[in-house]
Coordinates of C-alpha atoms and ligand atoms in Angstrom, one line a residue:
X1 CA -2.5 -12.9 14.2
X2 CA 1.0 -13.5 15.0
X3 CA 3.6 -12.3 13.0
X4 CA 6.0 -15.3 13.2
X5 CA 6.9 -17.6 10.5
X6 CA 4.7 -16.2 7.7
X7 CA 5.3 -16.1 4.0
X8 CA 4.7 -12.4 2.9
X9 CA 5.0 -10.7 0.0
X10 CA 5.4 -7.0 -0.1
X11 CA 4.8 -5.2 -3.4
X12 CA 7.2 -2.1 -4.2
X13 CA 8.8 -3.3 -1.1
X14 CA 12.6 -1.7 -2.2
X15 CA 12.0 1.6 -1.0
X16 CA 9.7 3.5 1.2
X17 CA 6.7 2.6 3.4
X18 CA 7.1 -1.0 1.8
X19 CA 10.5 -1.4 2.9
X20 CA 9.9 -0.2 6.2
X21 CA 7.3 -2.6 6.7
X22 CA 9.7 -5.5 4.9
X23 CA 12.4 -4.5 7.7
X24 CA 10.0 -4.3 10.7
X25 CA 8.7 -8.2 9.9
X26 CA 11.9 -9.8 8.6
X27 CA 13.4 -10.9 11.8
X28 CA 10.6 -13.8 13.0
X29 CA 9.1 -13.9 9.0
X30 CA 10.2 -14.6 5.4
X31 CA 9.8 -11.6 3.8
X32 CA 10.2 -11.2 0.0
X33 CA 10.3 -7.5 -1.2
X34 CA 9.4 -6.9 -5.6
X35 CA 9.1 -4.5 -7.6
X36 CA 10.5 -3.4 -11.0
X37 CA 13.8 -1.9 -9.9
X38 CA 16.5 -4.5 -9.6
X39 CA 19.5 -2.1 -8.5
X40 CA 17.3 -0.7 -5.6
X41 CA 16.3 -4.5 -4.1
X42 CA 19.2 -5.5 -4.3
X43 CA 21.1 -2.8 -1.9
X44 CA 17.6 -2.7 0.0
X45 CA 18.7 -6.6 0.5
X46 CA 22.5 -6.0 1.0
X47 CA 21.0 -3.9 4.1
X48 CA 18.5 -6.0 5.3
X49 CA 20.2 -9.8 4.5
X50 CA 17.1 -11.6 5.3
X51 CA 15.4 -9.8 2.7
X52 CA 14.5 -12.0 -0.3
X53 CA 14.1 -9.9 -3.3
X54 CA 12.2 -10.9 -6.3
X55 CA 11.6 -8.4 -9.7
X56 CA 7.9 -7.7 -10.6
X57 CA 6.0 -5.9 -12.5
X58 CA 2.5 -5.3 -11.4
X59 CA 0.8 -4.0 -14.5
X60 CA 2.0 -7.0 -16.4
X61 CA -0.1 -10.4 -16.1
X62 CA 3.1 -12.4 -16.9
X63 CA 5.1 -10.9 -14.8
X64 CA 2.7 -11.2 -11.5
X65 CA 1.8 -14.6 -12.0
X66 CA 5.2 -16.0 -12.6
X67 CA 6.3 -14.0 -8.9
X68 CA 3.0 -16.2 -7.7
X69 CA 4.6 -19.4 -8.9
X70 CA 7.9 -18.7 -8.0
X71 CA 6.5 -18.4 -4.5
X72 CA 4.9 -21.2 -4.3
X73 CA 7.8 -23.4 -5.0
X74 CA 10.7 -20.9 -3.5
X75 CA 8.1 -20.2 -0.4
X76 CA 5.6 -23.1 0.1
X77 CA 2.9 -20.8 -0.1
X78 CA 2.1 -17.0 1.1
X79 CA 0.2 -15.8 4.2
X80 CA 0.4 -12.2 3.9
X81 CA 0.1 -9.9 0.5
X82 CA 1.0 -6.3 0.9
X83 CA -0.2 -4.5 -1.9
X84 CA 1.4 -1.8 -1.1
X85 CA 3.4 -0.9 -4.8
X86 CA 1.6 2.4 -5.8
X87 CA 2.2 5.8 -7.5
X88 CA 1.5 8.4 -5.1
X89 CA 1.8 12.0 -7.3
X90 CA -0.5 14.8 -7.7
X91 CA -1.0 17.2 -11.2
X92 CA -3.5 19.4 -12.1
X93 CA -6.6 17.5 -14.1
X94 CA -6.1 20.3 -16.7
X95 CA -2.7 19.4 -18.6
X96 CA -2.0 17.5 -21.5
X97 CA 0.0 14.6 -20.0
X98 CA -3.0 13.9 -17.8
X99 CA -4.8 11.4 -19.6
X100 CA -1.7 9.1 -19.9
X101 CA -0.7 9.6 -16.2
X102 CA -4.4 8.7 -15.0
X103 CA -3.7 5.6 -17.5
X104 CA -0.4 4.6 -15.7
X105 CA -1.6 5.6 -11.8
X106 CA -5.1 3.5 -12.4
X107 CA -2.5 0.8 -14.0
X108 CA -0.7 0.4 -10.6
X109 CA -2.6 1.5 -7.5
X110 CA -5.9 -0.3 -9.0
X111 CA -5.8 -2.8 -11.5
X112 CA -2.0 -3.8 -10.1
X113 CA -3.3 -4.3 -6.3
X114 CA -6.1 -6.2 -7.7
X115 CA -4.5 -8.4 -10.0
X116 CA -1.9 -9.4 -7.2
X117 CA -4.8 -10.2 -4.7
X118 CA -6.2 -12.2 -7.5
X119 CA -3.5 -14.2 -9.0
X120 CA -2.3 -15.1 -5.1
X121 CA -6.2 -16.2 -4.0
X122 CA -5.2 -20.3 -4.4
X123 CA -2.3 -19.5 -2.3
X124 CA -3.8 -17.1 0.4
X125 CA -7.3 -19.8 0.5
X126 CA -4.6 -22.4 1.3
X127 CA -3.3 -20.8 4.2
X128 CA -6.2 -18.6 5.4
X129 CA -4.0 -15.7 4.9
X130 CA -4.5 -12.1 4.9
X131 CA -4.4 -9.0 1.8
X132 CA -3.1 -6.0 2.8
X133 CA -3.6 -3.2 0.9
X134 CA -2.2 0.6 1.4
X135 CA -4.4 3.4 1.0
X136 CA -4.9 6.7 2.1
X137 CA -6.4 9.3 3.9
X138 CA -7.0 11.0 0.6
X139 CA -10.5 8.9 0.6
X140 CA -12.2 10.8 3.2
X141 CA -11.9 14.0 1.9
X142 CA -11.9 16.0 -1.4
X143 CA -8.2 16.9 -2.5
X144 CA -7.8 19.3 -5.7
X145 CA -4.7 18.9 -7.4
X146 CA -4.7 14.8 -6.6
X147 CA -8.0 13.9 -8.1
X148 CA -6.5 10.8 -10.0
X149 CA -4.5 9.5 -6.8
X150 CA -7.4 9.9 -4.6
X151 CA -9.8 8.5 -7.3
X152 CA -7.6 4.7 -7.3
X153 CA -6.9 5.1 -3.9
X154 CA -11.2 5.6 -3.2
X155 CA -11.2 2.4 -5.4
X156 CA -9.1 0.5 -3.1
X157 CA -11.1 0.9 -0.2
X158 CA -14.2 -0.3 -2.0
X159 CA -12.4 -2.8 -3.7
X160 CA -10.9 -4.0 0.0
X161 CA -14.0 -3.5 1.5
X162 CA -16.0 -5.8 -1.2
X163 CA -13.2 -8.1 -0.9
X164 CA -13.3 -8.5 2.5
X165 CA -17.1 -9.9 2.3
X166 CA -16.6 -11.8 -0.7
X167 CA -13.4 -14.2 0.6
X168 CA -14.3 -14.2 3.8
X169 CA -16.0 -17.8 3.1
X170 CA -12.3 -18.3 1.8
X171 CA -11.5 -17.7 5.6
X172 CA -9.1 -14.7 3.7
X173 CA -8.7 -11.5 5.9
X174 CA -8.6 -7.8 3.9
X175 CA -7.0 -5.5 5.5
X176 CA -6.9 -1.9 4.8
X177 CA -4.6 0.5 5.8
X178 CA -5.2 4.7 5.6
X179 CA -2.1 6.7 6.0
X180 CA -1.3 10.5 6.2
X181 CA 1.5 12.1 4.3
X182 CA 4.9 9.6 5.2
X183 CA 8.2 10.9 4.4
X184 CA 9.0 8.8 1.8
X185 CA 10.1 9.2 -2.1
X186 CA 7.2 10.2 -3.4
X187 CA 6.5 12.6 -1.2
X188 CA 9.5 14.4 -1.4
X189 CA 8.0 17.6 -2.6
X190 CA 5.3 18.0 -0.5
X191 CA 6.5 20.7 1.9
X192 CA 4.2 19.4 5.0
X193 CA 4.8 17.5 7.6
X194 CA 5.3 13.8 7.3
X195 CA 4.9 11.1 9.6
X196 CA 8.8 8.2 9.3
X197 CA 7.9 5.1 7.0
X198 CA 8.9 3.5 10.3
X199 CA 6.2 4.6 12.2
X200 CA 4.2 3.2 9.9
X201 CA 5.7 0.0 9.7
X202 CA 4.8 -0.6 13.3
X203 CA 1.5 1.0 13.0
X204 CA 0.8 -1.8 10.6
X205 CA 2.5 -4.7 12.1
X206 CA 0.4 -4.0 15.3
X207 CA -2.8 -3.2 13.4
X208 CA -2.2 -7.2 12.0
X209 CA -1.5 -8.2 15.5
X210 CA -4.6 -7.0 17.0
X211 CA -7.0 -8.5 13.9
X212 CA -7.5 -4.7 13.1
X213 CA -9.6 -3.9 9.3
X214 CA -9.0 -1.3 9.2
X215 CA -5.7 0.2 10.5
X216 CA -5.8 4.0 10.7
X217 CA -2.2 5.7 10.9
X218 CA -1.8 8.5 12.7
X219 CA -3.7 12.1 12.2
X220 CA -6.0 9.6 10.1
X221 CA -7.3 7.9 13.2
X222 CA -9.7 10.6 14.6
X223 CA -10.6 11.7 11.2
X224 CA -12.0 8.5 9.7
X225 CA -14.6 8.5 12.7
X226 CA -15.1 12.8 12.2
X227 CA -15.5 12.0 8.6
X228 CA -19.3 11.1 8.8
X229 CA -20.1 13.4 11.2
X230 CA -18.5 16.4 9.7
X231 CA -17.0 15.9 6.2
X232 CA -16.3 19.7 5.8
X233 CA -14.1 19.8 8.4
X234 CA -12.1 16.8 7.1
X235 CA -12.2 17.9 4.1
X236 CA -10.4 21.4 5.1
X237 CA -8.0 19.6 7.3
X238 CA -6.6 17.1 5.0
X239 CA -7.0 19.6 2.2
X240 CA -4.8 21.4 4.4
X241 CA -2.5 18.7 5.3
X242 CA -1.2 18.6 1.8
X243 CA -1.1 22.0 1.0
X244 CA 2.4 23.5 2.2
X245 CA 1.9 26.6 4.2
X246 CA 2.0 30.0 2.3
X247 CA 4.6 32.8 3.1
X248 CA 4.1 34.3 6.7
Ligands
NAP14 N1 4.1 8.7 0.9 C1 2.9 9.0 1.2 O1 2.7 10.1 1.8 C2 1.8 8.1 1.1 C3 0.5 8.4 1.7 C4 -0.5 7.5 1.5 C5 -0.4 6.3 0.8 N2 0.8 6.1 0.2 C6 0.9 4.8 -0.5 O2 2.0 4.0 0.0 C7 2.5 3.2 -1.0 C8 4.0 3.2 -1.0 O3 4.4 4.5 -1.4 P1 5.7 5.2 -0.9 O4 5.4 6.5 -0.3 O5 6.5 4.3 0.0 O6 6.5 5.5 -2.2 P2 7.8 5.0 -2.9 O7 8.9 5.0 -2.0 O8 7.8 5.7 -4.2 O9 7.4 3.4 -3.2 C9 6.6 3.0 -4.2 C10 7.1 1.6 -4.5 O10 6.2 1.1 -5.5 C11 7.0 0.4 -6.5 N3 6.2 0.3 -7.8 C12 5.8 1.4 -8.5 N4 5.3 0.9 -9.6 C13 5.4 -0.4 -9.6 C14 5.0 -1.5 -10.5 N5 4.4 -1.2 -11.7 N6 5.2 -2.8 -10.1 C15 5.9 -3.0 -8.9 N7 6.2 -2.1 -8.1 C16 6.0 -0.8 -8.4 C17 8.3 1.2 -6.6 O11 9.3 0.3 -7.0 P3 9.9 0.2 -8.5 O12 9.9 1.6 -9.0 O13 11.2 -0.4 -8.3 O14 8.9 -0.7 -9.2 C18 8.5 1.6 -5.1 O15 9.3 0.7 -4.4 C19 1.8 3.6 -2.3 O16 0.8 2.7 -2.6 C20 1.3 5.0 -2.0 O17 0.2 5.4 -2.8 C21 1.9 6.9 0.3

């Protein structure tokens, strides 16, 4: 596709990966960035100026489809959703706050994504647009301390990748993109190495360019393909990947 003159919406698009991604398509696009913190789009947009910001909530029904029907009036339509809003964190299974934190992480990376691609389907079968949505490496493997985060995130692929059959009469394209650990926010405490949210931003802009599915970032791109033929190995090295390294 081309990325010039399209509508997009990025979810959680104030800070991180999702801002990157706002700032590497703003110049040729309209590009509105939501989520829930006001303060944080708005200097994300006194940085960026062509940034349109717009509050949303993703767990909330009212809130998401009001954002769909401001952007049909404020936009004319949408071409691109980013799901990309999520809550990337990783706690033991074996703690008492767990069972309100898998409540909260399901909330967002799952039901939120899916509601957004939902409530925007009239507008995306309109134009023939495409649904991003942001995943992780975290799907190939088995990680022990983010169970939960890998669990919605392992539902997002399915989900994209049943999605992607179902609306493709719709002429709608699903995109899914797998990403290592990015330096971003929520990944502030892992102590491993991280790939720039910027890097990622281009990765995705030319994955959308080239009609890509699946767009594979990084160390992620020879181990979705090693995956099948050796899910041991991948399971050790993104285990390992975030896992800081122990005293020397
Ligand atoms: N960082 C990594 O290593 C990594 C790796 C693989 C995948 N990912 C995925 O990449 C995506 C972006 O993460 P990030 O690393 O850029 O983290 P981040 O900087 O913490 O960004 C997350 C964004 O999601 C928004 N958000 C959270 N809950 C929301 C809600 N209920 N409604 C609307 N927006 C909401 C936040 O904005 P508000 O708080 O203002 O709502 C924030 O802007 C996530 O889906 C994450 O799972 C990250």
């Amino acid at each position: 596709m081309k990325l010039q003159g399209k509508s997009v919406l990025v979810t959680g698009g104030g800070s991180g990966i999702g801002l990157a991604l706002a700032r590497r398509l703003a110049g040729d696009n309209k590009v509105v960035i939501a989520g829930r913190d006001e303060a944080r789009l708005e200097q994300a947009r006194s940085q960026s100026p062509s940034l349109i910001a717009r509050r949303l909530d993703v767990t909330s029904e009212e809130d998401a489809s009001a954002a769909i029907a401001w952007l049909e009036s404020e936009l004319s339509g949408l071409d691109i959703l980013v799901n990309n809003a999520g809550r990337f964190r990783g706690y033991a299974f074996d703690t008492p706050t767990t069972g309100e934190r898998t409540r909260e992480d399901v909330d967002v990376n799952l039901v939120g994504a899916a509601r957004m691609t939902r409530l925007a389907l009239p507008l995306l079968s309109e134009s023939r647009g495409t649904v991003v949505f942001v995943s992780s490496g975290v799907v190939l493997a088995a990680v022990p301390g983010f169970a939960v985060y890998a669990a919605t995130k392992a539902a997002v692929h399915s989900l994209a990748r049943s999605l992607r059959a179902e609306l493709k009469p719709n002429g709608i394209h699903v995109v899914e993109v797998l990403l290592p650990v990015i330096d971003t926010e929520a990944a502030r405490d892992l102590d491993v190495p991280k790939l720039p949210p910027s890097a990622v931003a281009d990765a995705i802009a030319r994955g959308l360019e080239r009609d890509r599915k699946e767009i594979r970032v990084g160390a992620i791109r020879p181990l979705a393909p090693l995956a099948r033929l050796s899910p041991r190995l991948v399971n050790h090295l993104i285990t390992r990947a975030l896992t800081p390294p122990g005293p020397r």
